[in-house]
JSON list of C-alpha atoms in Angstrom, two decimals:
[
{"chain": "A", "resi": 12, "resn": "MET", "atom": "CA", "xyz": [-0.03, 0.12, -0.02]},
{"chain": "A", "resi": 13, "resn": "LEU", "atom": "CA", "xyz": [2.91, 2.46, 1.00]},
{"chain": "A", "resi": 14, "resn": "SER", "atom": "CA", "xyz": [4.54, 1.62, -2.34]},
{"chain": "A", "resi": 15, "resn": "ALA", "atom": "CA", "xyz": [1.60, 2.48, -4.36]},
{"chain": "A", "resi": 16, "resn": "LEU", "atom": "CA", "xyz": [0.67, 5.66, -2.41]},
{"chain": "A", "resi": 17, "resn": "HIS", "atom": "CA", "xyz": [4.08, 7.02, -1.83]},
{"chain": "A", "resi": 18, "resn": "ASP", "atom": "CA", "xyz": [6.40, 5.43, -4.27]},
{"chain": "A", "resi": 19, "resn": "ILE", "atom": "CA", "xyz": [8.20, 3.56, -1.41]},
{"chain": "A", "resi": 20, "resn": "GLY", "atom": "CA", "xyz": [10.43, 0.62, -2.62]},
{"chain": "A", "resi": 21, "resn": "VAL", "atom": "CA", "xyz": [9.98, -2.81, -1.36]},
{"chain": "A", "resi": 22, "resn": "ILE", "atom": "CA", "xyz": [13.13, -5.15, -0.64]},
{"chain": "A", "resi": 23, "resn": "LEU", "atom": "CA", "xyz": [13.05, -8.73, 0.36]},
{"chain": "A", "resi": 24, "resn": "LEU", "atom": "CA", "xyz": [15.85, -9.37, 2.87]},
{"chain": "A", "resi": 25, "resn": "ASN", "atom": "CA", "xyz": [17.29, -12.65, 4.03]},
{"chain": "A", "resi": 26, "resn": "PRO", "atom": "CA", "xyz": [17.67, -12.19, 7.88]},
{"chain": "A", "resi": 27, "resn": "GLU", "atom": "CA", "xyz": [20.60, -14.85, 7.76]},
{"chain": "A", "resi": 28, "resn": "ASN", "atom": "CA", "xyz": [22.39, -12.86, 5.15]},
{"chain": "A", "resi": 29, "resn": "PRO", "atom": "CA", "xyz": [21.26, -9.25, 4.63]},
{"chain": "A", "resi": 30, "resn": "SER", "atom": "CA", "xyz": [23.38, -8.67, 1.72]},
{"chain": "A", "resi": 31, "resn": "ASP", "atom": "CA", "xyz": [21.31, -11.44, 0.00]},
{"chain": "A", "resi": 32, "resn": "ARG", "atom": "CA", "xyz": [18.29, -9.40, -1.01]},
{"chain": "A", "resi": 33, "resn": "GLU", "atom": "CA", "xyz": [15.78, -9.01, -3.81]},
{"chain": "A", "resi": 34, "resn": "MET", "atom": "CA", "xyz": [14.21, -5.82, -4.99]},
{"chain": "A", "resi": 35, "resn": "ILE", "atom": "CA", "xyz": [10.46, -6.35, -5.23]},
{"chain": "A", "resi": 36, "resn": "LEU", "atom": "CA", "xyz": [9.46, -2.83, -6.20]},
{"chain": "A", "resi": 37, "resn": "PRO", "atom": "CA", "xyz": [11.82, 0.13, -6.85]},
{"chain": "A", "resi": 38, "resn": "ALA", "atom": "CA", "xyz": [11.40, 3.37, -4.90]},
{"chain": "A", "resi": 39, "resn": "LYS", "atom": "CA", "xyz": [10.79, 6.55, -6.86]},
{"chain": "A", "resi": 40, "resn": "ALA", "atom": "CA", "xyz": [12.78, 9.59, -6.05]},
{"chain": "A", "resi": 41, "resn": "ARG", "atom": "CA", "xyz": [10.89, 12.58, -4.71]},
{"chain": "A", "resi": 42, "resn": "ASP", "atom": "CA", "xyz": [12.09, 16.24, -4.09]},
{"chain": "A", "resi": 43, "resn": "ASP", "atom": "CA", "xyz": [10.02, 16.77, -0.99]},
{"chain": "A", "resi": 44, "resn": "VAL", "atom": "CA", "xyz": [8.95, 14.70, 2.12]},
{"chain": "A", "resi": 45, "resn": "ASP", "atom": "CA", "xyz": [5.35, 14.27, 2.76]},
{"chain": "A", "resi": 46, "resn": "TRP", "atom": "CA", "xyz": [5.33, 15.32, 6.39]},
{"chain": "A", "resi": 47, "resn": "GLN", "atom": "CA", "xyz": [1.63, 14.82, 6.86]},
{"chain": "A", "resi": 48, "resn": "SER", "atom": "CA", "xyz": [1.98, 11.26, 5.89]},
{"chain": "A", "resi": 49, "resn": "THR", "atom": "CA", "xyz": [5.20, 10.87, 8.01]},
{"chain": "A", "resi": 50, "resn": "ASN", "atom": "CA", "xyz": [3.29, 12.11, 11.10]},
{"chain": "A", "resi": 51, "resn": "ARG", "atom": "CA", "xyz": [0.37, 9.72, 10.35]},
{"chain": "A", "resi": 52, "resn": "ILE", "atom": "CA", "xyz": [2.81, 6.81, 10.31]},
{"chain": "A", "resi": 53, "resn": "LEU", "atom": "CA", "xyz": [4.46, 7.99, 13.56]},
{"chain": "A", "resi": 54, "resn": "LEU", "atom": "CA", "xyz": [0.96, 7.92, 15.26]},
{"chain": "A", "resi": 55, "resn": "GLU", "atom": "CA", "xyz": [0.25, 4.58, 13.89]},
{"chain": "A", "resi": 56, "resn": "ASN", "atom": "CA", "xyz": [3.61, 2.97, 14.56]},
{"chain": "A", "resi": 57, "resn": "GLU", "atom": "CA", "xyz": [5.55, 4.07, 17.30]},
{"chain": "A", "resi": 58, "resn": "ASP", "atom": "CA", "xyz": [8.56, 1.75, 16.36]},
{"chain": "A", "resi": 59, "resn": "SER", "atom": "CA", "xyz": [9.34, 3.91, 13.37]},
{"chain": "A", "resi": 60, "resn": "ARG", "atom": "CA", "xyz": [10.01, 7.04, 15.48]},
{"chain": "A", "resi": 61, "resn": "ASP", "atom": "CA", "xyz": [13.97, 6.70, 15.56]},
{"chain": "A", "resi": 62, "resn": "PHE", "atom": "CA", "xyz": [14.08, 6.03, 11.92]},
{"chain": "A", "resi": 63, "resn": "ILE", "atom": "CA", "xyz": [11.91, 9.09, 11.06]},
{"chain": "A", "resi": 64, "resn": "GLU", "atom": "CA", "xyz": [13.99, 11.24, 13.34]},
{"chain": "A", "resi": 65, "resn": "LEU", "atom": "CA", "xyz": [17.14, 10.04, 11.52]},
{"chain": "A", "resi": 66, "resn": "VAL", "atom": "CA", "xyz": [15.67, 10.95, 8.18]},
{"chain": "A", "resi": 67, "resn": "SER", "atom": "CA", "xyz": [14.32, 14.27, 9.47]},
{"chain": "A", "resi": 68, "resn": "THR", "atom": "CA", "xyz": [17.81, 15.26, 10.89]},
{"chain": "A", "resi": 69, "resn": "TYR", "atom": "CA", "xyz": [19.42, 14.21, 7.38]},
{"chain": "A", "resi": 70, "resn": "TYR", "atom": "CA", "xyz": [16.75, 15.98, 5.38]},
{"chain": "A", "resi": 71, "resn": "GLN", "atom": "CA", "xyz": [17.18, 19.21, 7.38]},
{"chain": "A", "resi": 72, "resn": "THR", "atom": "CA", "xyz": [21.06, 19.23, 7.93]},
{"chain": "A", "resi": 73, "resn": "GLY", "atom": "CA", "xyz": [22.62, 16.74, 5.47]},
{"chain": "A", "resi": 74, "resn": "ARG", "atom": "CA", "xyz": [24.32, 15.18, 8.47]},
{"chain": "A", "resi": 75, "resn": "VAL", "atom": "CA", "xyz": [24.46, 11.51, 9.25]},
{"chain": "A", "resi": 76, "resn": "ARG", "atom": "CA", "xyz": [25.51, 10.21, 12.59]},
{"chain": "A", "resi": 77, "resn": "SER", "atom": "CA", "xyz": [28.67, 8.08, 12.46]},
{"chain": "A", "resi": 78, "resn": "ARG", "atom": "CA", "xyz": [27.11, 5.39, 14.89]},
{"chain": "A", "resi": 79, "resn": "ASP", "atom": "CA", "xyz": [24.11, 5.00, 12.45]}
]
């Protein structure tokens, strides 16, 4: 559903060997973040909060934390 609505890609990962992966649907590049949808995802899925914070920091500053 997210792929169709927001051009999010889907990758099938092998938990035993993460480098062994298969691209199911490719993502499409976007110039802007859909913050309204992002906020809705945060409300529906608390586990995504750390990831969204990393993306937000990168989007706003261009910085990536070395530990990540």
